[in-house]
Amino acid sequence: MRGIICAEVERFEWTANLPEPVLEAGHAIVSVKRIGICGTDLHAFKGNQPFFSYPRILGHELAGVIEEVGFNEQGLHVGDQVSIIPYLHCGDCIACRSGKTNCCTAMSVLGVHRDGGMRERISVPVACLLAANGLTLDQTAVLEPFAIGAHAVRRSGLAADETALVIGGGPIGLGVMAIAKHKGARVIAMDVNDDRLSFCGQWAGADALVNALHDEPVQRILEACGGELPSVVFDATGNAKSMGDSFRYVAHGGRLVFVGLVKADITFNDPEFHKRELTLMASRNATREDFATVLEALSAGAIDVSRYITHRAPLAEMIEHFDGWLKPESRVIKAMVEL
């Protein structure tokens, strides 16, 4: 079958000779219909993705249709449209036993630790499939990136009467904003790009916008929050400097959530950290519960996928488009590969 392999840093290979998946117990064969391009894919292509080795078939934001499946407790059948939960967990470790399957000690993510969905068909454990017959293929494919945001919001304990600062107006940050607004919170968006900030306001409904380069961030945030800092701050940049600076923006007694991942050390001023009695959290991946939250938000019309997906290409043409998607002037929010 056809597919694309990331053979090494900055080199894709098109092939029509990938082996067909074979149905095994507890799995389903899924015909891939949509592949969302994520920051993880971009970092892997550029050689900046932690926990990554080459060659690798990328693709973990996936929508498809079941081609083959045996009897299963989920009640899935051939022809069902599904979203793939790409986080394959062991079920036995301390994290899994406590329900934190998203940070399993033996975590294996499709498209990162093992080959993903940038091909015509893939074998997936039935337990990692979520029925999405009521959604479009585009909506189904973006369940995963929005679930990342939903998990971060749930982990933070954000309440409807709180204000959240979301740093980073990329696809993940936008998802955090959308879910936070859906929960009833007030949202301040911060980025270094005015076009992105404008999109945060128009698309995600951000209540205030802060340009970290042109504004004095702390003062602008205080103005937007009536003289106080926000009780919850999400950093979705994957940028070490931004993540280090983010400690300055959190209210005393507040929570700071790192949604983005960077291949670097993060440093902060310990007296400021202790003075504020901050809670620092990492937010990794998502759980089925978070996918369900996004499914509900999509069904309620709270997330406009049509404007979120800005660029498209068929699988056979993806390689020639990929370099362009990396350039800031292309203004990509979410690129989608179609089969």
GROMACS .gro file of C-alpha atoms in nm:
model
  339
    1MET     CA    1   0.000   0.000   0.000
    2ARG     CA    2   0.097   0.365  -0.038
    3GLY     CA    3   0.244   0.581   0.232
    4ILE     CA    4   0.510   0.832   0.334
    5ILE     CA    5   0.813   0.758   0.551
    6CYS     CA    6   1.020   1.016   0.735
    7ALA     CA    7   1.348   0.844   0.650
    8GLU     CA    8   1.576   1.085   0.833
    9VAL     CA    9   1.590   1.448   0.940
   10GLU     CA   10   1.438   1.668   0.667
   11ARG     CA   11   1.377   1.380   0.426
   12PHE     CA   12   1.048   1.214   0.338
   13GLU     CA   13   1.017   0.912   0.109
   14TRP     CA   14   0.705   0.825  -0.092
   15THR     CA   15   0.646   0.452  -0.130
   16ALA     CA   16   0.382   0.226  -0.280
   17ASN     CA   17   0.528  -0.088  -0.121
   18LEU     CA   18   0.434  -0.072   0.245
   19PRO     CA   19   0.315  -0.408   0.383
   20GLU     CA   20  -0.057  -0.448   0.433
   21PRO     CA   21  -0.167  -0.475   0.798
   22VAL     CA   22  -0.296  -0.816   0.907
   23LEU     CA   23  -0.597  -0.840   1.139
   24GLU     CA   24  -0.511  -0.980   1.481
   25ALA     CA   25  -0.716  -1.045   1.793
   26GLY     CA   26  -0.833  -0.728   1.966
   27HIS     CA   27  -0.742  -0.507   1.671
   28ALA     CA   28  -0.918  -0.348   1.373
   29ILE     CA   29  -0.795  -0.256   1.028
   30VAL     CA   30  -0.876   0.109   0.965
   31SER     CA   31  -0.873   0.278   0.625
   32VAL     CA   32  -0.715   0.618   0.689
   33LYS     CA   33  -0.910   0.912   0.545
   34ARG     CA   34  -0.762   1.220   0.715
   35ILE     CA   35  -0.424   1.296   0.875
   36GLY     CA   36  -0.379   1.619   1.065
   37ILE     CA   37  -0.029   1.767   1.062
   38CYS     CA   38   0.089   1.848   1.415
   39GLY     CA   39   0.380   2.031   1.573
   40THR     CA   40   0.515   1.689   1.664
   41ASP     CA   41   0.537   1.603   1.293
   42LEU     CA   42   0.711   1.932   1.219
   43HIS     CA   43   0.962   1.881   1.501
   44ALA     CA   44   1.026   1.521   1.395
   45PHE     CA   45   1.093   1.632   1.038
   46LYS     CA   46   1.338   1.898   1.161
   47GLY     CA   47   1.508   1.665   1.412
   48ASN     CA   48   1.385   1.845   1.725
   49GLN     CA   49   1.136   1.592   1.861
   50PRO     CA   50   1.221   1.417   2.191
   51PHE     CA   51   1.163   1.040   2.218
   52PHE     CA   52   1.197   0.997   1.840
   53SER     CA   53   1.395   0.771   1.605
   54TYR     CA   54   1.418   0.729   1.226
   55PRO     CA   55   1.289   0.598   0.994
   56ARG     CA   56   0.929   0.654   1.104
   57ILE     CA   57   0.585   0.680   0.947
   58LEU     CA   58   0.436   0.995   1.098
   59GLY     CA   59   0.071   1.072   1.160
   60HIS     CA   60  -0.126   1.053   1.485
   61GLU     CA   61  -0.420   1.292   1.423
   62LEU     CA   62  -0.629   1.040   1.238
   63ALA     CA   63  -0.979   0.983   1.103
   64GLY     CA   64  -1.072   0.663   0.928
   65VAL     CA   65  -1.328   0.395   0.851
   66ILE     CA   66  -1.313   0.040   0.984
   67GLU     CA   67  -1.239  -0.214   0.710
   68GLU     CA   68  -1.202  -0.525   0.926
   69VAL     CA   69  -1.286  -0.598   1.289
   70GLY     CA   70  -1.387  -0.898   1.496
   71PHE     CA   71  -1.638  -0.910   1.780
   72ASN     CA   72  -1.560  -0.638   2.034
   73GLU     CA   73  -1.710  -0.499   2.354
   74GLN     CA   74  -1.712  -0.146   2.209
   75GLY     CA   75  -1.975  -0.252   1.955
   76LEU     CA   76  -1.774  -0.128   1.657
   77HIS     CA   77  -1.852  -0.262   1.310
   78VAL     CA   78  -1.710  -0.257   0.959
   79GLY     CA   79  -1.800   0.077   0.800
   80ASP     CA   80  -1.795   0.276   1.125
   81GLN     CA   81  -1.616   0.611   1.111
   82VAL     CA   82  -1.362   0.634   1.393
   83SER     CA   83  -1.110   0.860   1.558
   84ILE     CA   84  -0.791   0.686   1.664
   85ILE     CA   85  -0.660   0.748   2.016
   86PRO     CA   86  -0.289   0.718   1.934
   87TYR     CA   87  -0.155   0.664   2.286
   88LEU     CA   88  -0.091   0.292   2.333
   89HIS     CA   89  -0.053   0.218   2.704
   90CYS     CA   90   0.042  -0.098   2.895
   91GLY     CA   91  -0.251  -0.105   3.139
   92ASP     CA   92  -0.035  -0.240   3.423
   93CYS     CA   93   0.207   0.032   3.537
   94ILE     CA   94   0.152   0.269   3.830
   95ALA     CA   95   0.017   0.542   3.598
   96CYS     CA   96  -0.225   0.310   3.417
   97ARG     CA   97  -0.350   0.157   3.743
   98SER     CA   98  -0.440   0.507   3.864
   99GLY     CA   99  -0.624   0.590   3.541
  100LYS     CA  100  -0.345   0.810   3.404
  101THR     CA  101  -0.304   0.613   3.084
  102ASN     CA  102  -0.183   0.930   2.910
  103CYS     CA  103   0.151   0.909   3.093
  104CYS     CA  104   0.201   0.532   3.098
  105THR     CA  105   0.559   0.440   3.186
  106ALA     CA  106   0.576   0.233   2.866
  107MET     CA  107   0.388   0.486   2.651
  108SER     CA  108   0.402   0.421   2.278
  109VAL     CA  109   0.247   0.688   2.056
  110LEU     CA  110   0.154   0.618   1.695
  111GLY     CA  111   0.364   0.830   1.464
  112VAL     CA  112   0.625   0.893   1.734
  113HIS     CA  113   0.742   0.573   1.904
  114ARG     CA  114   0.592   0.342   1.643
  115ASP     CA  115   0.470   0.388   1.287
  116GLY     CA  116   0.165   0.606   1.251
  117GLY     CA  117  -0.111   0.669   1.002
  118MET     CA  118   0.051   0.841   0.705
  119ARG     CA  119  -0.047   0.543   0.490
  120GLU     CA  120  -0.362   0.392   0.344
  121ARG     CA  121  -0.442   0.143   0.621
  122ILE     CA  122  -0.335   0.080   0.979
  123SER     CA  123  -0.394  -0.188   1.243
  124VAL     CA  124  -0.511  -0.040   1.575
  125PRO     CA  125  -0.625  -0.193   1.905
  126VAL     CA  126  -1.003  -0.169   1.921
  127ALA     CA  127  -0.966  -0.013   2.267
  128CYS     CA  128  -0.799   0.286   2.097
  129LEU     CA  129  -1.090   0.356   1.861
  130LEU     CA  130  -1.367   0.607   1.927
  131ALA     CA  131  -1.685   0.592   1.719
  132ALA     CA  132  -1.743   0.922   1.537
  133ASN     CA  133  -2.026   0.845   1.294
  134GLY     CA  134  -2.199   1.175   1.367
  135LEU     CA  135  -1.898   1.390   1.281
  136THR     CA  136  -1.737   1.493   0.955
  137LEU     CA  137  -1.401   1.338   0.869
  138ASP     CA  138  -1.233   1.673   0.939
  139GLN     CA  139  -1.393   1.696   1.283
  140THR     CA  140  -1.295   1.338   1.355
  141ALA     CA  141  -0.931   1.403   1.267
  142VAL     CA  142  -0.899   1.703   1.500
  143LEU     CA  143  -1.045   1.527   1.803
  144GLU     CA  144  -0.689   1.438   1.906
  145PRO     CA  145  -0.530   1.786   1.911
  146PHE     CA  146  -0.834   1.931   2.086
  147ALA     CA  147  -0.822   1.644   2.337
  148ILE     CA  148  -0.470   1.761   2.426
  149GLY     CA  149  -0.620   2.099   2.516
  150ALA     CA  150  -0.913   1.940   2.699
  151HIS     CA  151  -0.674   1.733   2.910
  152ALA     CA  152  -0.471   2.042   3.003
  153VAL     CA  153  -0.786   2.229   3.103
  154ARG     CA  154  -0.917   1.935   3.308
  155ARG     CA  155  -0.579   1.887   3.475
  156SER     CA  156  -0.566   2.255   3.573
  157GLY     CA  157  -0.903   2.241   3.749
  158LEU     CA  158  -1.005   2.559   3.567
  159ALA     CA  159  -1.342   2.687   3.692
  160ALA     CA  160  -1.600   2.892   3.505
  161ASP     CA  161  -1.533   3.201   3.719
  162GLU     CA  162  -1.157   3.201   3.661
  163THR     CA  163  -0.937   3.377   3.407
  164ALA     CA  164  -0.685   3.173   3.210
  165LEU     CA  165  -0.385   3.305   3.022
  166VAL     CA  166  -0.298   3.085   2.724
  167ILE     CA  167   0.051   3.146   2.583
  168GLY     CA  168   0.088   3.030   2.224
  169GLY     CA  169  -0.170   3.075   1.949
  170GLY     CA  170  -0.084   2.759   1.757
  171PRO     CA  171  -0.316   2.461   1.711
  172ILE     CA  172  -0.274   2.329   2.067
  173GLY     CA  173  -0.303   2.668   2.232
  174LEU     CA  174  -0.615   2.740   2.029
  175GLY     CA  175  -0.760   2.412   2.151
  176VAL     CA  176  -0.690   2.510   2.512
  177MET     CA  177  -0.863   2.842   2.450
  178ALA     CA  178  -1.167   2.682   2.287
  179ILE     CA  179  -1.217   2.429   2.566
  180ALA     CA  180  -1.158   2.690   2.837
  181LYS     CA  181  -1.420   2.917   2.679
  182HIS     CA  182  -1.656   2.621   2.646
  183LYS     CA  183  -1.613   2.566   3.020
  184GLY     CA  184  -1.718   2.928   3.079
  185ALA     CA  185  -1.379   3.075   3.176
  186ARG     CA  186  -1.240   3.409   3.065
  187VAL     CA  187  -0.939   3.374   2.832
  188ILE     CA  188  -0.640   3.598   2.761
  189ALA     CA  189  -0.433   3.495   2.459
  190MET     CA  190  -0.060   3.572   2.431
  191ASP     CA  191   0.158   3.527   2.124
  192VAL     CA  192   0.434   3.710   1.934
  193ASN     CA  193   0.242   3.725   1.606
  194ASP     CA  194  -0.038   3.977   1.553
  195ASP     CA  195  -0.208   3.765   1.287
  196ARG     CA  196  -0.221   3.469   1.523
  197LEU     CA  197  -0.352   3.690   1.802
  198SER     CA  198  -0.624   3.822   1.575
  199PHE     CA  199  -0.726   3.464   1.499
  200CYS     CA  200  -0.731   3.387   1.873
  201GLY     CA  201  -0.983   3.664   1.919
  202GLN     CA  202  -1.197   3.589   1.616
  203TRP     CA  203  -1.192   3.208   1.625
  204ALA     CA  204  -1.144   3.118   1.992
  205GLY     CA  205  -1.324   3.420   2.136
  206ALA     CA  206  -1.028   3.529   2.349
  207ASP     CA  207  -1.135   3.817   2.574
  208ALA     CA  208  -0.800   3.998   2.563
  209LEU     CA  209  -0.488   3.977   2.345
  210VAL     CA  210  -0.125   4.029   2.448
  211ASN     CA  211   0.170   4.054   2.210
  212ALA     CA  212   0.469   3.935   2.414
  213LEU     CA  213   0.712   4.129   2.190
  214HIS     CA  214   0.535   4.462   2.150
  215ASP     CA  215   0.353   4.489   2.484
  216GLU     CA  216   0.497   4.480   2.835
  217PRO     CA  217   0.339   4.143   2.913
  218VAL     CA  218   0.294   4.166   3.291
  219GLN     CA  219   0.145   4.516   3.275
  220ARG     CA  220  -0.084   4.425   2.985
  221ILE     CA  221  -0.204   4.112   3.166
  222LEU     CA  222  -0.271   4.310   3.484
  223GLU     CA  223  -0.476   4.560   3.284
  224ALA     CA  224  -0.676   4.279   3.123
  225CYS     CA  225  -0.741   4.115   3.462
  226GLY     CA  226  -0.843   4.423   3.659
  227GLY     CA  227  -0.513   4.459   3.842
  228GLU     CA  228  -0.453   4.093   3.925
  229LEU     CA  229  -0.267   3.813   3.752
  230PRO     CA  230  -0.461   3.511   3.620
  231SER     CA  231  -0.505   3.212   3.849
  232VAL     CA  232  -0.428   2.966   3.567
  233VAL     CA  233  -0.161   2.998   3.297
  234PHE     CA  234  -0.112   2.749   3.013
  235ASP     CA  235   0.209   2.759   2.808
  236ALA     CA  236   0.154   2.585   2.474
  237THR     CA  237   0.458   2.724   2.293
  238GLY     CA  238   0.717   2.448   2.328
  239ASN     CA  239   0.966   2.735   2.361
  240ALA     CA  240   1.214   2.727   2.649
  241LYS     CA  241   1.231   3.105   2.697
  242SER     CA  242   0.853   3.142   2.695
  243MET     CA  243   0.817   2.858   2.944
  244GLY     CA  244   1.076   3.017   3.173
  245ASP     CA  245   0.906   3.358   3.150
  246SER     CA  246   0.560   3.212   3.218
  247PHE     CA  247   0.623   3.188   3.594
  248ARG     CA  248   0.597   3.570   3.608
  249TYR     CA  249   0.239   3.571   3.483
  250VAL     CA  250   0.069   3.350   3.743
  251ALA     CA  251  -0.122   3.484   4.043
  252HIS     CA  252  -0.019   3.396   4.397
  253GLY     CA  253  -0.162   3.054   4.472
  254GLY     CA  254  -0.216   2.989   4.101
  255ARG     CA  255  -0.142   2.703   3.862
  256LEU     CA  256   0.100   2.692   3.571
  257VAL     CA  257   0.048   2.418   3.313
  258PHE     CA  258   0.312   2.326   3.056
  259VAL     CA  259   0.123   2.187   2.758
  260GLY     CA  260   0.407   2.233   2.511
  261LEU     CA  261   0.715   2.013   2.509
  262VAL     CA  262   1.069   2.134   2.446
  263LYS     CA  263   1.396   1.945   2.416
  264ALA     CA  264   1.570   2.164   2.674
  265ASP     CA  265   1.603   2.247   3.044
  266ILE     CA  266   1.364   2.501   3.196
  267THR     CA  267   1.491   2.732   3.472
  268PHE     CA  268   1.302   2.966   3.704
  269ASN     CA  269   1.360   3.190   4.004
  270ASP     CA  270   1.297   2.982   4.315
  271PRO     CA  271   1.210   3.272   4.552
  272GLU     CA  272   0.938   3.391   4.311
  273PHE     CA  273   0.810   3.034   4.276
  274HIS     CA  274   0.791   2.988   4.655
  275LYS     CA  275   0.661   3.337   4.728
  276ARG     CA  276   0.360   3.271   4.508
  277GLU     CA  277   0.321   2.907   4.622
  278LEU     CA  278   0.270   2.812   4.260
  279THR     CA  279   0.158   2.472   4.140
  280LEU     CA  280   0.353   2.365   3.831
  281MET     CA  281   0.200   2.091   3.618
  282ALA     CA  282   0.296   1.903   3.305
  283SER     CA  283   0.012   1.799   3.076
  284ARG     CA  284   0.087   1.505   2.850
  285ASN     CA  285  -0.134   1.356   2.579
  286ALA     CA  286  -0.500   1.289   2.666
  287THR     CA  287  -0.738   1.017   2.784
  288ARG     CA  288  -1.062   0.879   2.644
  289GLU     CA  289  -1.243   1.112   2.885
  290ASP     CA  290  -1.079   1.412   2.716
  291PHE     CA  291  -1.176   1.284   2.370
  292ALA     CA  292  -1.535   1.260   2.499
  293THR     CA  293  -1.518   1.621   2.619
  294VAL     CA  294  -1.417   1.736   2.270
  295LEU     CA  295  -1.685   1.520   2.110
  296GLU     CA  296  -1.944   1.695   2.327
  297ALA     CA  297  -1.801   2.040   2.245
  298LEU     CA  298  -1.806   1.966   1.872
  299SER     CA  299  -2.162   1.839   1.894
  300ALA     CA  300  -2.258   2.160   2.077
  301GLY     CA  301  -2.107   2.372   1.799
  302ALA     CA  302  -1.841   2.518   2.029
  303ILE     CA  303  -1.551   2.446   1.793
  304ASP     CA  304  -1.544   2.574   1.433
  305VAL     CA  305  -1.329   2.319   1.251
  306SER     CA  306  -1.385   2.474   0.906
  307ARG     CA  307  -1.173   2.782   0.990
  308TYR     CA  308  -0.924   2.588   1.206
  309ILE     CA  309  -0.813   2.381   0.904
  310THR     CA  310  -0.637   2.628   0.677
  311HIS     CA  311  -0.435   2.410   0.436
  312ARG     CA  312  -0.496   2.078   0.258
  313ALA     CA  313  -0.318   1.832   0.032
  314PRO     CA  314  -0.381   1.476  -0.089
  315LEU     CA  315  -0.140   1.213   0.044
  316ALA     CA  316   0.042   1.184  -0.290
  317GLU     CA  317   0.121   1.558  -0.288
  318MET     CA  318   0.200   1.609   0.081
  319ILE     CA  319   0.579   1.601   0.047
  320GLU     CA  320   0.585   1.892  -0.199
  321HIS     CA  321   0.364   2.101   0.032
  322PHE     CA  322   0.533   2.019   0.363
  323ASP     CA  323   0.824   2.265   0.338
  324GLY     CA  324   0.579   2.545   0.266
  325TRP     CA  325   0.373   2.457   0.573
  326LEU     CA  326   0.686   2.511   0.785
  327LYS     CA  327   0.718   2.876   0.677
  328PRO     CA  328   0.555   3.141   0.898
  329GLU     CA  329   0.439   3.337   0.594
  330SER     CA  330   0.215   3.045   0.494
  331ARG     CA  331  -0.002   3.124   0.799
  332VAL     CA  332  -0.082   2.760   0.861
  333ILE     CA  333  -0.307   2.690   1.158
  334LYS     CA  334  -0.386   2.326   1.080
  335ALA     CA  335  -0.283   2.140   0.764
  336MET     CA  336  -0.485   1.832   0.670
  337VAL     CA  337  -0.379   1.542   0.446
  338GLU     CA  338  -0.661   1.368   0.261
  339LEU     CA  339  -0.696   1.015   0.125
   0.00000   0.00000   0.00000
